[in-house]
GROMACS .gro file of C-alpha atoms in nm:
model
  352
    1MET     CA    1   0.000   0.000  -0.002
    2LEU     CA    2   0.278   0.234   0.096
    3ARG     CA    3   0.461   0.151  -0.229
    4LYS     CA    4   0.153   0.243  -0.436
    5LEU     CA    5   0.123   0.574  -0.252
    6ALA     CA    6   0.494   0.645  -0.314
    7TYR     CA    7   0.462   0.571  -0.683
    8GLY     CA    8   0.154   0.792  -0.711
    9ALA     CA    9   0.328   1.080  -0.529
   10LEU     CA   10   0.634   1.044  -0.759
   11ILE     CA   11   0.412   1.061  -1.069
   12ILE     CA   12   0.239   1.373  -0.940
   13ILE     CA   13   0.578   1.540  -0.872
   14VAL     CA   14   0.708   1.456  -1.225
   15LEU     CA   15   0.395   1.593  -1.385
   16ALA     CA   16   0.414   1.907  -1.183
   17VAL     CA   17   0.781   1.965  -1.270
   18THR     CA   18   0.717   1.896  -1.639
   19TYR     CA   19   0.425   2.142  -1.650
   20ARG     CA   20   0.624   2.412  -1.478
   21TYR     CA   21   0.922   2.360  -1.716
   22TYR     CA   22   0.714   2.390  -2.033
   23SER     CA   23   0.509   2.682  -1.906
   24ASN     CA   24   0.827   2.871  -1.818
   25SER     CA   25   0.985   2.786  -2.151
   26GLN     CA   26   0.685   2.918  -2.347
   27SER     CA   27   0.668   3.229  -2.140
   28ASN     CA   28   1.035   3.299  -2.208
   29GLN     CA   29   1.007   3.246  -2.585
   30ARG     CA   30   0.694   3.447  -2.638
   31PRO     CA   31   0.868   3.792  -2.636
   32ASN     CA   32   1.124   3.665  -2.893
   33THR     CA   33   0.869   3.568  -3.162
   34ALA     CA   34   0.879   3.928  -3.311
   35THR     CA   35   1.178   4.023  -3.528
   36GLN     CA   36   1.369   4.341  -3.461
   37VAL     CA   37   1.393   4.570  -3.766
   38VAL     CA   38   1.467   4.929  -3.846
   39ILE     CA   39   1.154   5.103  -3.974
   40PHE     CA   40   1.124   5.397  -4.213
   41GLU     CA   41   0.826   5.624  -4.217
   42VAL     CA   42   0.728   5.770  -4.556
   43GLN     CA   43   0.749   6.151  -4.541
   44PRO     CA   44   0.733   6.414  -4.820
   45THR     CA   45   1.069   6.544  -4.933
   46GLN     CA   46   1.168   6.842  -5.148
   47ILE     CA   47   1.383   6.745  -5.445
   48PHE     CA   48   1.523   6.914  -5.753
   49ASP     CA   49   1.436   6.755  -6.083
   50SER     CA   50   1.746   6.765  -6.294
   51LEU     CA   51   1.895   6.614  -6.610
   52GLU     CA   52   2.258   6.525  -6.651
   53ALA     CA   53   2.468   6.551  -6.964
   54LEU     CA   54   2.830   6.520  -7.066
   55GLY     CA   55   3.022   6.720  -7.323
   56SER     CA   56   3.345   6.898  -7.408
   57ALA     CA   57   3.391   7.267  -7.340
   58ARG     CA   58   3.489   7.492  -7.628
   59ALA     CA   59   3.566   7.860  -7.650
   60ALA     CA   60   3.285   8.099  -7.737
   61GLU     CA   61   3.526   8.237  -8.001
   62SER     CA   62   3.831   8.053  -8.125
   63VAL     CA   63   4.078   8.109  -8.406
   64ILE     CA   64   4.421   7.998  -8.529
   65LEU     CA   65   4.610   8.316  -8.609
   66THR     CA   66   4.788   8.320  -8.941
   67ALA     CA   67   4.900   8.562  -9.216
   68SER     CA   68   4.739   8.639  -9.547
   69VAL     CA   69   5.066   8.719  -9.722
   70THR     CA   70   5.412   8.563  -9.753
   71GLU     CA   71   5.675   8.770  -9.565
   72LYS     CA   72   5.936   8.745  -9.298
   73ILE     CA   73   5.844   8.818  -8.935
   74SER     CA   74   6.010   9.138  -8.817
   75GLU     CA   75   5.876   9.160  -8.462
   76ILE     CA   76   5.676   8.946  -8.213
   77LEU     CA   77   5.488   9.147  -7.952
   78PHE     CA   78   5.317   8.875  -7.748
   79THR     CA   79   5.405   8.603  -7.502
   80GLN     CA   80   5.263   8.254  -7.484
   81GLY     CA   81   4.957   8.219  -7.261
   82GLN     CA   82   4.899   8.592  -7.253
   83HIS     CA   83   4.552   8.746  -7.213
   84VAL     CA   84   4.513   9.006  -7.495
   85LYS     CA   85   4.250   9.266  -7.588
   86LYS     CA   86   4.076   9.307  -7.918
   87GLY     CA   87   4.288   9.507  -8.162
   88GLN     CA   88   4.614   9.450  -7.974
   89VAL     CA   89   4.911   9.414  -8.212
   90LEU     CA   90   5.068   9.067  -8.178
   91LEU     CA   91   5.313   9.045  -8.465
   92THR     CA   92   5.447   9.253  -8.759
   93LEU     CA   93   5.590   9.141  -9.088
   94ALA     CA   94   5.863   9.307  -9.290
   95ASN     CA   95   5.711   9.608  -9.474
   96ASP     CA   96   6.002   9.819  -9.608
   97GLU     CA   97   5.892   9.783  -9.972
   98GLU     CA   98   5.533   9.870  -9.887
   99LEU     CA   99   5.640  10.181  -9.691
  100ALA     CA  100   5.846  10.295  -9.990
  101GLN     CA  101   5.547  10.242 -10.221
  102LEU     CA  102   5.329  10.444  -9.985
  103ASN     CA  103   5.580  10.724  -9.979
  104VAL     CA  104   5.591  10.737 -10.362
  105ALA     CA  105   5.206  10.726 -10.380
  106ASN     CA  106   5.177  11.017 -10.132
  107ILE     CA  107   5.426  11.224 -10.333
  108GLU     CA  108   5.236  11.153 -10.652
  109LEU     CA  109   4.907  11.252 -10.493
  110ALA     CA  110   5.053  11.578 -10.364
  111GLU     CA  111   5.194  11.654 -10.713
  112GLN     CA  112   4.857  11.587 -10.881
  113ARG     CA  113   4.679  11.813 -10.636
  114ARG     CA  114   4.927  12.096 -10.699
  115GLU     CA  115   4.884  12.052 -11.072
  116TYR     CA  116   4.509  12.053 -11.033
  117LYS     CA  117   4.520  12.385 -10.853
  118ARG     CA  118   4.743  12.535 -11.124
  119ILE     CA  119   4.512  12.417 -11.401
  120GLU     CA  120   4.214  12.533 -11.208
  121ASN     CA  121   4.358  12.889 -11.202
  122LEU     CA  122   4.433  12.872 -11.572
  123LEU     CA  123   4.083  12.757 -11.643
  124LYS     CA  124   3.947  13.067 -11.472
  125GLN     CA  125   4.162  13.271 -11.711
  126LYS     CA  126   4.029  13.052 -11.992
  127SER     CA  127   4.383  12.951 -12.083
  128VAL     CA  128   4.313  12.577 -12.082
  129SER     CA  129   4.013  12.363 -12.155
  130ALA     CA  130   3.789  12.203 -11.887
  131SER     CA  131   3.885  11.859 -12.012
  132GLU     CA  132   4.235  11.908 -11.873
  133LEU     CA  133   4.094  11.969 -11.529
  134ASP     CA  134   3.885  11.650 -11.560
  135ARG     CA  135   4.199  11.456 -11.653
  136LEU     CA  136   4.378  11.579 -11.339
  137GLN     CA  137   4.080  11.494 -11.119
  138SER     CA  138   4.101  11.137 -11.249
  139SER     CA  139   4.475  11.134 -11.179
  140ILE     CA  140   4.409  11.246 -10.819
  141GLU     CA  141   4.146  10.971 -10.768
  142THR     CA  142   4.391  10.715 -10.910
  143ALA     CA  143   4.669  10.826 -10.675
  144SER     CA  144   4.430  10.813 -10.376
  145ALA     CA  145   4.327  10.458 -10.473
  146ARG     CA  146   4.691  10.358 -10.499
  147ILE     CA  147   4.754  10.491 -10.145
  148ALA     CA  148   4.452  10.294 -10.017
  149GLN     CA  149   4.586   9.978 -10.183
  150VAL     CA  150   4.931  10.016 -10.029
  151GLN     CA  151   4.775  10.088  -9.688
  152ALA     CA  152   4.573   9.768  -9.713
  153THR     CA  153   4.892   9.576  -9.799
  154LEU     CA  154   5.060   9.729  -9.494
  155LYS     CA  155   4.762   9.627  -9.278
  156ASP     CA  156   4.807   9.270  -9.388
  157ARG     CA  157   5.156   9.282  -9.244
  158VAL     CA  158   5.028   9.360  -8.893
  159ILE     CA  159   4.861   9.071  -8.705
  160LYS     CA  160   4.612   9.191  -8.444
  161ALA     CA  161   4.392   9.009  -8.188
  162PRO     CA  162   4.041   8.989  -8.342
  163PHE     CA  163   3.879   8.962  -7.994
  164ASP     CA  164   3.965   8.948  -7.625
  165GLY     CA  165   4.113   8.610  -7.531
  166LEU     CA  166   4.389   8.379  -7.423
  167LEU     CA  167   4.678   8.309  -7.650
  168GLY     CA  168   4.816   7.959  -7.690
  169LEU     CA  169   5.163   7.833  -7.771
  170ARG     CA  170   5.382   8.037  -8.010
  171ASN     CA  171   5.483   7.845  -8.323
  172VAL     CA  172   5.704   8.103  -8.498
  173SER     CA  173   6.010   8.315  -8.437
  174VAL     CA  174   6.148   8.649  -8.560
  175GLY     CA  175   6.293   8.599  -8.910
  176THR     CA  176   6.055   8.313  -8.996
  177LEU     CA  177   5.923   8.326  -9.351
  178LEU     CA  178   5.554   8.320  -9.281
  179LYS     CA  179   5.321   8.191  -9.554
  180PRO     CA  180   4.940   8.202  -9.567
  181GLY     CA  181   4.800   7.919  -9.354
  182ASP     CA  182   5.109   7.889  -9.129
  183ALA     CA  183   4.987   7.883  -8.764
  184ILE     CA  184   5.127   8.166  -8.549
  185THR     CA  185   4.935   8.076  -8.235
  186SER     CA  186   4.580   8.011  -8.114
  187LEU     CA  187   4.344   8.260  -7.958
  188ASP     CA  188   4.044   8.148  -7.745
  189ALA     CA  189   3.784   8.356  -7.572
  190VAL     CA  190   3.778   8.158  -7.250
  191ILE     CA  191   3.597   8.395  -7.010
  192GLN     CA  192   3.274   8.247  -7.143
  193LEU     CA  193   3.278   7.892  -7.272
  194GLN     CA  194   3.024   7.700  -7.472
  195MET     CA  195   2.926   7.333  -7.469
  196ASP     CA  196   2.717   7.129  -7.708
  197PHE     CA  197   2.541   6.819  -7.574
  198GLU     CA  198   2.253   6.596  -7.670
  199LEU     CA  199   1.934   6.511  -7.483
  200ALA     CA  200   1.673   6.252  -7.569
  201GLU     CA  201   1.367   6.394  -7.737
  202ILE     CA  202   1.143   6.298  -7.441
  203TYR     CA  203   1.315   6.580  -7.239
  204LEU     CA  204   1.233   6.846  -7.498
  205PRO     CA  205   0.934   6.984  -7.305
  206ARG     CA  206   1.153   7.027  -6.997
  207ILE     CA  207   1.436   7.235  -7.150
  208LYS     CA  208   1.421   7.592  -7.273
  209VAL     CA  209   1.647   7.884  -7.359
  210GLY     CA  210   1.766   8.068  -7.049
  211GLN     CA  211   1.737   7.760  -6.828
  212THR     CA  212   2.002   7.745  -6.549
  213ILE     CA  213   2.269   7.479  -6.557
  214ASN     CA  214   2.557   7.379  -6.324
  215ALA     CA  215   2.880   7.248  -6.472
  216LYS     CA  216   3.140   7.028  -6.297
  217SER     CA  217   3.490   6.925  -6.392
  218VAL     CA  218   3.710   6.648  -6.246
  219ALA     CA  219   3.987   6.904  -6.239
  220TYR     CA  220   3.791   7.113  -5.988
  221PRO     CA  221   3.568   6.872  -5.798
  222ASP     CA  222   3.475   7.124  -5.531
  223ARG     CA  223   3.372   7.403  -5.773
  224THR     CA  224   3.049   7.453  -5.960
  225PHE     CA  225   3.040   7.669  -6.273
  226LYS     CA  226   2.715   7.850  -6.352
  227GLY     CA  227   2.568   7.879  -6.698
  228GLU     CA  228   2.254   7.870  -6.907
  229ILE     CA  229   2.107   7.718  -7.220
  230ILE     CA  230   2.151   7.962  -7.507
  231THR     CA  231   1.993   7.775  -7.795
  232LEU     CA  232   1.837   7.444  -7.913
  233ASP     CA  233   1.890   7.290  -8.251
  234SER     CA  234   1.603   7.325  -8.494
  235ARG     CA  235   1.591   6.952  -8.560
  236VAL     CA  236   1.582   6.623  -8.373
  237ASN     CA  237   1.830   6.362  -8.494
  238PRO     CA  238   1.614   6.093  -8.659
  239ASN     CA  239   1.871   5.821  -8.587
  240THR     CA  240   1.931   5.881  -8.217
  241ARG     CA  241   1.599   6.065  -8.142
  242SER     CA  242   1.799   6.329  -7.959
  243ILE     CA  243   1.827   6.703  -7.989
  244LYS     CA  244   2.149   6.903  -7.975
  245VAL     CA  245   2.159   7.177  -7.708
  246ARG     CA  246   2.412   7.457  -7.673
  247ALA     CA  247   2.494   7.605  -7.330
  248SER     CA  248   2.701   7.903  -7.221
  249ILE     CA  249   2.923   7.860  -6.909
  250GLU     CA  250   3.065   8.144  -6.710
  251ASN     CA  251   3.445   8.109  -6.659
  252PRO     CA  252   3.560   8.447  -6.518
  253GLN     CA  253   3.886   8.318  -6.372
  254ALA     CA  254   3.971   8.114  -6.687
  255LEU     CA  255   4.003   7.799  -6.481
  256LEU     CA  256   3.830   7.585  -6.745
  257ARG     CA  257   3.997   7.540  -7.081
  258PRO     CA  258   3.851   7.441  -7.421
  259GLY     CA  259   3.847   7.065  -7.462
  260MET     CA  260   3.786   6.979  -7.098
  261LEU     CA  261   3.516   6.720  -7.022
  262LEU     CA  262   3.230   6.870  -6.828
  263THR     CA  263   2.931   6.720  -6.650
  264LEU     CA  264   2.617   6.937  -6.669
  265ASP     CA  265   2.321   6.935  -6.433
  266LEU     CA  266   2.024   7.099  -6.588
  267ILE     CA  267   1.824   7.236  -6.298
  268ASP     CA  268   1.459   7.194  -6.388
  269GLN     CA  269   1.233   7.262  -6.091
  270GLN     CA  270   1.188   7.190  -5.721
  271ARG     CA  271   0.896   6.975  -5.613
  272THR     CA  272   0.772   6.773  -5.313
  273THR     CA  273   0.740   6.398  -5.338
  274ASN     CA  274   0.778   6.082  -5.129
  275MET     CA  275   1.133   5.941  -5.127
  276LEU     CA  276   1.250   5.609  -4.985
  277PRO     CA  277   1.602   5.479  -4.909
  278GLU     CA  278   1.707   5.261  -5.204
  279GLU     CA  279   1.781   4.970  -4.970
  280THR     CA  280   1.416   4.943  -4.870
  281VAL     CA  281   1.315   4.841  -5.224
  282PHE     CA  282   1.366   4.495  -5.371
  283MET     CA  283   1.259   4.341  -5.701
  284ARG     CA  284   1.080   4.029  -5.804
  285ALA     CA  285   1.045   3.973  -6.175
  286ASN     CA  286   0.963   4.323  -6.311
  287GLN     CA  287   0.804   4.452  -5.995
  288HIS     CA  288   0.944   4.680  -5.725
  289LEU     CA  289   0.835   4.585  -5.374
  290VAL     CA  290   0.877   4.694  -5.014
  291TYR     CA  291   0.783   4.526  -4.682
  292LYS     CA  292   0.500   4.741  -4.543
  293VAL     CA  293   0.443   4.739  -4.169
  294SER     CA  294   0.077   4.756  -4.055
  295PRO     CA  295  -0.034   4.921  -3.732
  296ASP     CA  296  -0.027   4.578  -3.555
  297MET     CA  297   0.335   4.544  -3.663
  298THR     CA  298   0.261   4.274  -3.921
  299VAL     CA  299   0.472   4.268  -4.238
  300SER     CA  300   0.320   4.245  -4.589
  301GLU     CA  301   0.462   4.280  -4.939
  302GLN     CA  302   0.360   4.602  -5.117
  303VAL     CA  303   0.409   4.662  -5.491
  304ILE     CA  304   0.524   5.015  -5.569
  305GLU     CA  305   0.596   5.222  -5.878
  306ILE     CA  306   0.922   5.415  -5.861
  307GLY     CA  307   1.038   5.741  -6.022
  308VAL     CA  308   1.369   5.923  -6.012
  309ARG     CA  309   1.673   5.820  -5.805
  310GLN     CA  310   1.878   6.082  -5.621
  311ASN     CA  311   2.154   6.054  -5.366
  312GLY     CA  312   2.071   5.703  -5.248
  313GLN     CA  313   1.700   5.762  -5.247
  314VAL     CA  314   1.423   5.658  -5.486
  315GLU     CA  315   1.093   5.828  -5.556
  316VAL     CA  316   0.771   5.627  -5.496
  317LEU     CA  317   0.497   5.730  -5.738
  318SER     CA  318   0.226   5.486  -5.617
  319GLY     CA  319   0.172   5.205  -5.370
  320LEU     CA  320   0.261   5.405  -5.053
  321SER     CA  321   0.124   5.712  -4.888
  322THR     CA  322   0.265   5.968  -4.648
  323GLY     CA  323   0.286   5.819  -4.297
  324ASP     CA  324   0.315   5.457  -4.412
  325LYS     CA  325   0.588   5.252  -4.246
  326ILE     CA  326   0.814   5.004  -4.419
  327VAL     CA  327   1.107   4.781  -4.323
  328TRP     CA  328   1.436   4.966  -4.374
  329GLN     CA  329   1.697   4.740  -4.218
  330GLY     CA  330   1.636   4.369  -4.166
  331LEU     CA  331   1.467   4.272  -4.494
  332GLN     CA  332   1.643   3.935  -4.491
  333LYS     CA  333   1.494   3.849  -4.148
  334VAL     CA  334   1.127   3.894  -4.236
  335LYS     CA  335   0.865   3.755  -4.466
  336PRO     CA  336   0.497   3.826  -4.532
  337GLY     CA  337   0.302   3.775  -4.213
  338SER     CA  338   0.598   3.821  -3.983
  339GLN     CA  339   0.556   4.014  -3.661
  340VAL     CA  340   0.820   4.283  -3.608
  341ILE     CA  341   0.927   4.526  -3.342
  342GLU     CA  342   1.105   4.855  -3.410
  343GLN     CA  343   1.474   4.869  -3.343
  344THR     CA  344   1.625   5.207  -3.269
  345GLU     CA  345   1.976   5.268  -3.413
  346THR     CA  346   2.136   5.547  -3.214
  347TRP     CA  347   2.409   5.608  -3.482
  348ARG     CA  348   2.144   5.724  -3.725
  349LYS     CA  349   2.051   5.997  -3.473
  350GLY     CA  350   2.411   6.110  -3.436
  351ASP     CA  351   2.443   5.959  -3.081
  352SER     CA  352   2.771   5.813  -2.972
   0.00000   0.00000   0.00000
């Protein structure tokens, strides 16, 4: 009898211990069924719509200076890399023969004028005919034309800057026999540069003359050069379906040089839209999805339509509204129907 009572008591003790163990185990696991994730709340953000283009800078005005006659160089009046003004004399060619011709032509003109006055007085006395005076008038005009011709020849022997700009490398020396087409140096108007680039035809409604642009160069990564669109081509390229656009870029310190590769940002307009961190979005087939968190902290897949991407963020056009919450960090740990709890990351708030 005592043995039966002992066995019965032992069984009751074992059952009680087992029940206590499992009840404690379940109570300990219950708080750990929800996954900790970082949550992002959709909020409106102001962004700038912009288009990006690449192209090479070129001078607003550019020329290779050369001579129009064959002659030796007598004097060089510029230095390489010099900024010059319009009309500044850069180089002269030998002109001794032309100066002598001009002197002779001036003497001849003066002689014809003296003879004209003498005949004019004789005509008043009716000592000569009027035809003699007409002949001398023609001689005066011929002498004046000869002077103008020699002066033009002398002008061809003086090379001047046709506009304000920056000179390039000098390719000649004093005494060089310069022929038409021989390059003396280059001259570029670099205070204001131009750049041609192409944009797809779908952007045509968003670009216009006078629109602001920002230019960047790898040579000056911390500087932004301002400019504007000055003209659009009259035609769209039927092969590429793009239109050529010309922009003007301010370069007051002449830091940029023709030929440099520039990146252009065409500032379009500022607007307010919903932006998400790019890492919150994942793809399945051709769909963009996020894990949306409901008020009861349950996760569900939500298909969204995305727009532009800027600085690690992506625009959401549809599928989410302001105030919706989505999983930001921890996407690999959840699936549809999962329960989550919000994890606070102090480093995102700037805390140490």
